[in-house]
PDB file of C-alpha atoms in Angstrom:
ATOM      1  CA  MET A  17      58.401  98.065  33.935  1.00  0.00           C
ATOM      2  CA  GLU A  18      59.353  96.269  37.088  1.00  0.00           C
ATOM      3  CA  ARG A  19      61.396  98.062  39.716  1.00  0.00           C
ATOM      4  CA  SER A  20      63.816  96.172  41.897  1.00  0.00           C
ATOM      5  CA  VAL A  21      64.604  97.376  45.373  1.00  0.00           C
ATOM      6  CA  LEU A  22      68.197  96.236  44.866  1.00  0.00           C
ATOM      7  CA  ARG A  23      68.653  98.112  41.571  1.00  0.00           C
ATOM      8  CA  GLY A  24      71.568 100.517  41.818  1.00  0.00           C
ATOM      9  CA  PHE A  25      73.328  98.620  44.595  1.00  0.00           C
ATOM     10  CA  GLU A  26      76.710  97.130  43.867  1.00  0.00           C
ATOM     11  CA  PRO A  27      76.933  93.467  44.933  1.00  0.00           C
ATOM     12  CA  ARG A  28      80.149  94.081  46.912  1.00  0.00           C
ATOM     13  CA  ARG A  29      78.655  96.951  48.879  1.00  0.00           C
ATOM     14  CA  LEU A  30      75.517  94.963  49.549  1.00  0.00           C
ATOM     15  CA  ALA A  31      77.554  91.975  50.774  1.00  0.00           C
ATOM     16  CA  ALA A  32      79.701  94.207  52.978  1.00  0.00           C
ATOM     17  CA  GLY A  33      76.619  95.882  54.440  1.00  0.00           C
ATOM     18  CA  LEU A  34      74.944  92.556  55.174  1.00  0.00           C
ATOM     19  CA  ALA A  35      78.133  91.240  56.780  1.00  0.00           C
ATOM     20  CA  LEU A  36      78.315  94.310  59.012  1.00  0.00           C
ATOM     21  CA  VAL A  37      74.668  94.029  60.077  1.00  0.00           C
ATOM     22  CA  THR A  38      75.112  90.302  60.765  1.00  0.00           C
ATOM     23  CA  ALA A  39      78.235  90.936  62.832  1.00  0.00           C
ATOM     24  CA  LEU A  40      76.524  93.636  64.875  1.00  0.00           C
ATOM     25  CA  LEU A  41      73.481  91.477  65.540  1.00  0.00           C
ATOM     26  CA  CYS A  42      75.427  88.323  66.359  1.00  0.00           C
ATOM     27  CA  CYS A  43      78.259  89.733  68.454  1.00  0.00           C
ATOM     28  CA  ARG A  44      77.937  89.419  72.191  1.00  0.00           C
ATOM     29  CA  SER A  45      79.618  92.729  72.851  1.00  0.00           C
ATOM     30  CA  VAL A  46      81.887  95.210  71.164  1.00  0.00           C
ATOM     31  CA  ASP A  47      83.301  96.450  74.463  1.00  0.00           C
ATOM     32  CA  GLY A  48      86.962  95.857  75.239  1.00  0.00           C
ATOM     33  CA  TYR A  49      88.453  94.305  78.318  1.00  0.00           C
ATOM     34  CA  THR A  50      88.858  96.449  81.411  1.00  0.00           C
ATOM     35  CA  PRO A  51      90.941  95.937  84.555  1.00  0.00           C
ATOM     36  CA  GLY A  52      87.742  94.698  86.205  1.00  0.00           C
ATOM     37  CA  SER A  53      86.981  92.096  83.520  1.00  0.00           C
ATOM     38  CA  ARG A  54      87.012  88.514  84.737  1.00  0.00           C
ATOM     39  CA  GLU A  55      89.514  87.541  82.032  1.00  0.00           C
ATOM     40  CA  VAL A  56      91.915  90.315  83.047  1.00  0.00           C
ATOM     41  CA  ARG A  57      91.597  89.545  86.775  1.00  0.00           C
ATOM     42  CA  ASP A  58      92.258  85.850  86.084  1.00  0.00           C
ATOM     43  CA  ALA A  59      95.346  86.640  83.987  1.00  0.00           C
ATOM     44  CA  VAL A  60      96.713  88.948  86.680  1.00  0.00           C
ATOM     45  CA  ALA A  61      96.083  86.339  89.378  1.00  0.00           C
ATOM     46  CA  ARG A  62      98.054  83.749  87.361  1.00  0.00           C
ATOM     47  CA  ALA A  63     100.921  86.207  86.846  1.00  0.00           C
ATOM     48  CA  VAL A  64     101.071  87.112  90.540  1.00  0.00           C
ATOM     49  CA  LYS A  65     101.000  83.434  91.494  1.00  0.00           C
ATOM     50  CA  TYR A  66     103.966  82.853  89.180  1.00  0.00           C
ATOM     51  CA  LEU A  67     105.911  85.788  90.654  1.00  0.00           C
ATOM     52  CA  GLU A  68     105.203  84.610  94.190  1.00  0.00           C
ATOM     53  CA  LYS A  69     106.207  81.028  93.434  1.00  0.00           C
ATOM     54  CA  PRO A  70     109.112  80.037  95.711  1.00  0.00           C
ATOM     55  CA  SER A  71     111.237  78.989  92.780  1.00  0.00           C
ATOM     56  CA  GLY A  72     114.635  80.063  91.560  1.00  0.00           C
ATOM     57  CA  ASP A  73     113.138  80.434  88.081  1.00  0.00           C
ATOM     58  CA  ARG A  74     111.736  83.888  88.730  1.00  0.00           C
ATOM     59  CA  HIS A  75     115.183  85.109  89.762  1.00  0.00           C
ATOM     60  CA  SER A  76     116.907  83.771  86.655  1.00  0.00           C
ATOM     61  CA  ASP A  77     116.508  87.014  84.676  1.00  0.00           C
ATOM     62  CA  GLY A  78     119.331  89.072  86.103  1.00  0.00           C
ATOM     63  CA  ARG A  79     118.404  92.257  84.273  1.00  0.00           C
ATOM     64  CA  PRO A  80     117.502  95.004  86.738  1.00  0.00           C
ATOM     65  CA  GLY A  81     114.690  96.136  84.451  1.00  0.00           C
ATOM     66  CA  ALA A  82     113.056  92.712  84.552  1.00  0.00           C
ATOM     67  CA  GLN A  83     113.287  92.651  88.341  1.00  0.00           C
ATOM     68  CA  ALA A  84     111.856  96.180  88.512  1.00  0.00           C
ATOM     69  CA  VAL A  85     108.916  95.344  86.228  1.00  0.00           C
ATOM     70  CA  ALA A  86     108.033  92.298  88.327  1.00  0.00           C
ATOM     71  CA  GLY A  87     108.254  94.376  91.514  1.00  0.00           C
ATOM     72  CA  ILE A  88     106.075  97.118  90.028  1.00  0.00           C
ATOM     73  CA  ALA A  89     103.504  94.535  88.908  1.00  0.00           C
ATOM     74  CA  LEU A  90     103.242  93.129  92.416  1.00  0.00           C
ATOM     75  CA  LEU A  91     103.000  96.570  94.033  1.00  0.00           C
ATOM     76  CA  LYS A  92     100.356  97.723  91.545  1.00  0.00           C
ATOM     77  CA  ASN A  93      98.382  94.595  92.377  1.00  0.00           C
ATOM     78  CA  GLY A  94      98.350  95.452  96.084  1.00  0.00           C
ATOM     79  CA  ALA A  95     101.385  93.556  97.410  1.00  0.00           C
ATOM     80  CA  PRO A  96     102.753  95.078 100.609  1.00  0.00           C
ATOM     81  CA  LEU A  97     105.983  97.081 100.455  1.00  0.00           C
ATOM     82  CA  ASN A  98     107.735  94.325 102.420  1.00  0.00           C
ATOM     83  CA  HIS A  99     106.624  91.535 100.054  1.00  0.00           C
ATOM     84  CA  PRO A 100     109.528  89.033  99.753  1.00  0.00           C
ATOM     85  CA  PHE A 101     109.926  89.429  95.979  1.00  0.00           C
ATOM     86  CA  VAL A 102     109.638  93.222  96.126  1.00  0.00           C
ATOM     87  CA  ALA A 103     112.291  93.338  98.860  1.00  0.00           C
ATOM     88  CA  TRP A 104     114.519  90.952  96.901  1.00  0.00           C
ATOM     89  CA  ALA A 105     114.194  93.035  93.708  1.00  0.00           C
ATOM     90  CA  ALA A 106     115.019  96.279  95.543  1.00  0.00           C
ATOM     91  CA  ASN A 107     118.024  94.686  97.272  1.00  0.00           C
ATOM     92  CA  SER A 108     119.239  93.148  94.023  1.00  0.00           C
ATOM     93  CA  ILE A 109     119.043  96.437  92.118  1.00  0.00           C
ATOM     94  CA  CYS A 110     120.584  98.498  94.921  1.00  0.00           C
ATOM     95  CA  GLY A 111     123.382  95.949  95.406  1.00  0.00           C
ATOM     96  CA  LYS A 112     124.398  96.394  91.775  1.00  0.00           C
ATOM     97  CA  LEU A 113     124.568 100.151  92.317  1.00  0.00           C
ATOM     98  CA  ASP A 114     126.962  99.705  95.238  1.00  0.00           C
ATOM     99  CA  ASP A 115     129.273  97.728  92.949  1.00  0.00           C
ATOM    100  CA  ALA A 116     129.328 100.508  90.308  1.00  0.00           C
ATOM    101  CA  GLN A 117     130.317 103.438  92.571  1.00  0.00           C
ATOM    102  CA  ASP A 118     130.259 105.854  89.585  1.00  0.00           C
ATOM    103  CA  PRO A 119     126.970 106.604  87.765  1.00  0.00           C
ATOM    104  CA  GLY A 120     128.815 106.997  84.465  1.00  0.00           C
ATOM    105  CA  LYS A 121     130.147 103.455  84.724  1.00  0.00           C
ATOM    106  CA  LEU A 122     126.906 101.714  85.662  1.00  0.00           C
ATOM    107  CA  GLY A 123     126.404  98.791  83.302  1.00  0.00           C
ATOM    108  CA  PHE A 124     122.600  99.029  83.161  1.00  0.00           C
ATOM    109  CA  ASP A 125     121.002  99.678  79.777  1.00  0.00           C
ATOM    110  CA  ILE A 126     118.688 102.679  79.397  1.00  0.00           C
ATOM    111  CA  TYR A 127     115.550 100.573  79.842  1.00  0.00           C
ATOM    112  CA  SER A 128     116.744  98.867  83.033  1.00  0.00           C
ATOM    113  CA  THR A 129     117.924 102.158  84.504  1.00  0.00           C
ATOM    114  CA  SER A 130     114.601 103.862  83.814  1.00  0.00           C
ATOM    115  CA  LEU A 131     112.531 100.944  85.105  1.00  0.00           C
ATOM    116  CA  ALA A 132     114.659 100.762  88.257  1.00  0.00           C
ATOM    117  CA  VAL A 133     113.963 104.470  88.890  1.00  0.00           C
ATOM    118  CA  ILE A 134     110.219 103.952  88.431  1.00  0.00           C
ATOM    119  CA  PHE A 135     110.252 100.911  90.739  1.00  0.00           C
ATOM    120  CA  LEU A 136     112.227 102.570  93.533  1.00  0.00           C
ATOM    121  CA  VAL A 137     110.139 105.765  93.343  1.00  0.00           C
ATOM    122  CA  HIS A 138     106.965 103.700  93.574  1.00  0.00           C
ATOM    123  CA  LEU A 139     108.373 101.589  96.398  1.00  0.00           C
ATOM    124  CA  ASP A 140     109.619 104.427  98.622  1.00  0.00           C
ATOM    125  CA  LYS A 141     111.025 107.577  97.018  1.00  0.00           C
ATOM    126  CA  ASP A 142     112.380 108.940 100.287  1.00  0.00           C
ATOM    127  CA  ARG A 143     114.102 105.785 101.474  1.00  0.00           C
ATOM    128  CA  TYR A 144     115.690 105.147  98.073  1.00  0.00           C
ATOM    129  CA  ARG A 145     116.545 108.807  97.275  1.00  0.00           C
ATOM    130  CA  PRO A 146     120.339 108.172  97.027  1.00  0.00           C
ATOM    131  CA  GLU A 147     119.830 105.197  94.710  1.00  0.00           C
ATOM    132  CA  ILE A 148     117.319 107.103  92.571  1.00  0.00           C
ATOM    133  CA  ASP A 149     119.736 110.028  92.260  1.00  0.00           C
ATOM    134  CA  PHE A 150     122.532 107.616  91.306  1.00  0.00           C
ATOM    135  CA  LEU A 151     120.356 106.063  88.584  1.00  0.00           C
ATOM    136  CA  ILE A 152     119.343 109.494  87.279  1.00  0.00           C
ATOM    137  CA  GLY A 153     123.041 110.411  87.172  1.00  0.00           C
ATOM    138  CA  SER A 154     123.623 107.313  85.054  1.00  0.00           C
ATOM    139  CA  LEU A 155     120.853 108.345  82.665  1.00  0.00           C
ATOM    140  CA  GLN A 156     122.331 111.832  82.404  1.00  0.00           C
ATOM    141  CA  SER A 157     125.778 110.412  81.618  1.00  0.00           C
ATOM    142  CA  LYS A 158     124.283 108.428  78.717  1.00  0.00           C
ATOM    143  CA  GLN A 159     122.315 111.316  77.220  1.00  0.00           C
ATOM    144  CA  LYS A 160     123.299 112.150  73.644  1.00  0.00           C
ATOM    145  CA  SER A 161     124.544 115.611  72.629  1.00  0.00           C
ATOM    146  CA  HIS A 162     121.213 116.247  70.840  1.00  0.00           C
ATOM    147  CA  GLY A 163     119.307 115.679  74.097  1.00  0.00           C
ATOM    148  CA  GLY A 164     117.873 112.220  73.474  1.00  0.00           C
ATOM    149  CA  TRP A 165     118.961 108.733  74.411  1.00  0.00           C
ATOM    150  CA  GLY A 166     119.859 105.829  72.185  1.00  0.00           C
ATOM    151  CA  TYR A 167     122.104 102.837  71.721  1.00  0.00           C
ATOM    152  CA  PRO A 168     125.717 103.466  72.817  1.00  0.00           C
ATOM    153  CA  GLN A 169     127.231 102.569  69.445  1.00  0.00           C
ATOM    154  CA  ARG A 170     125.013 105.070  67.559  1.00  0.00           C
ATOM    155  CA  GLU A 171     124.990 108.850  67.696  1.00  0.00           C
ATOM    156  CA  THR A 172     121.309 108.950  66.799  1.00  0.00           C
ATOM    157  CA  GLY A 173     118.621 108.766  69.429  1.00  0.00           C
ATOM    158  CA  ASP A 174     115.908 106.164  69.732  1.00  0.00           C
ATOM    159  CA  THR A 175     112.364 107.277  70.477  1.00  0.00           C
ATOM    160  CA  SER A 176     111.675 104.195  72.578  1.00  0.00           C
ATOM    161  CA  MET A 177     114.426 105.277  74.976  1.00  0.00           C
ATOM    162  CA  THR A 178     113.882 109.022  74.840  1.00  0.00           C
TER     163      THR A 178
END
């Protein structure tokens, strides 16, 4: 009676096992990208170059949250606090606050308000204390009775905002 080494193995399991071994032996690396990876550094450099481009295109998104995210990205990448785009974003956001005068009537959505707070705190929390407090007042005025935040037309909260 002849014994086979493969007797008792299901063909699907054997194929899956061989595929796994092949993948492990042939793959260059199973590590993920890190902030220090060449690919990540190159992508960040392209993004910063776009943000620093002296074009009206980067200013076309009038949402305060979009301006705040771009400012945060530049600051996190080492741009100085007086970088032209960072200064423009701060002035743009703060100018819209002056127009509102009442935190409860600020027309920013929850996301833009929160991102503006994060940006101004990161930029200079002491210098922008009045603006930060105004934005926090706006968030408080939009808080739902159950304690969360959500879309104005719904009583329910939304976890992405809360």
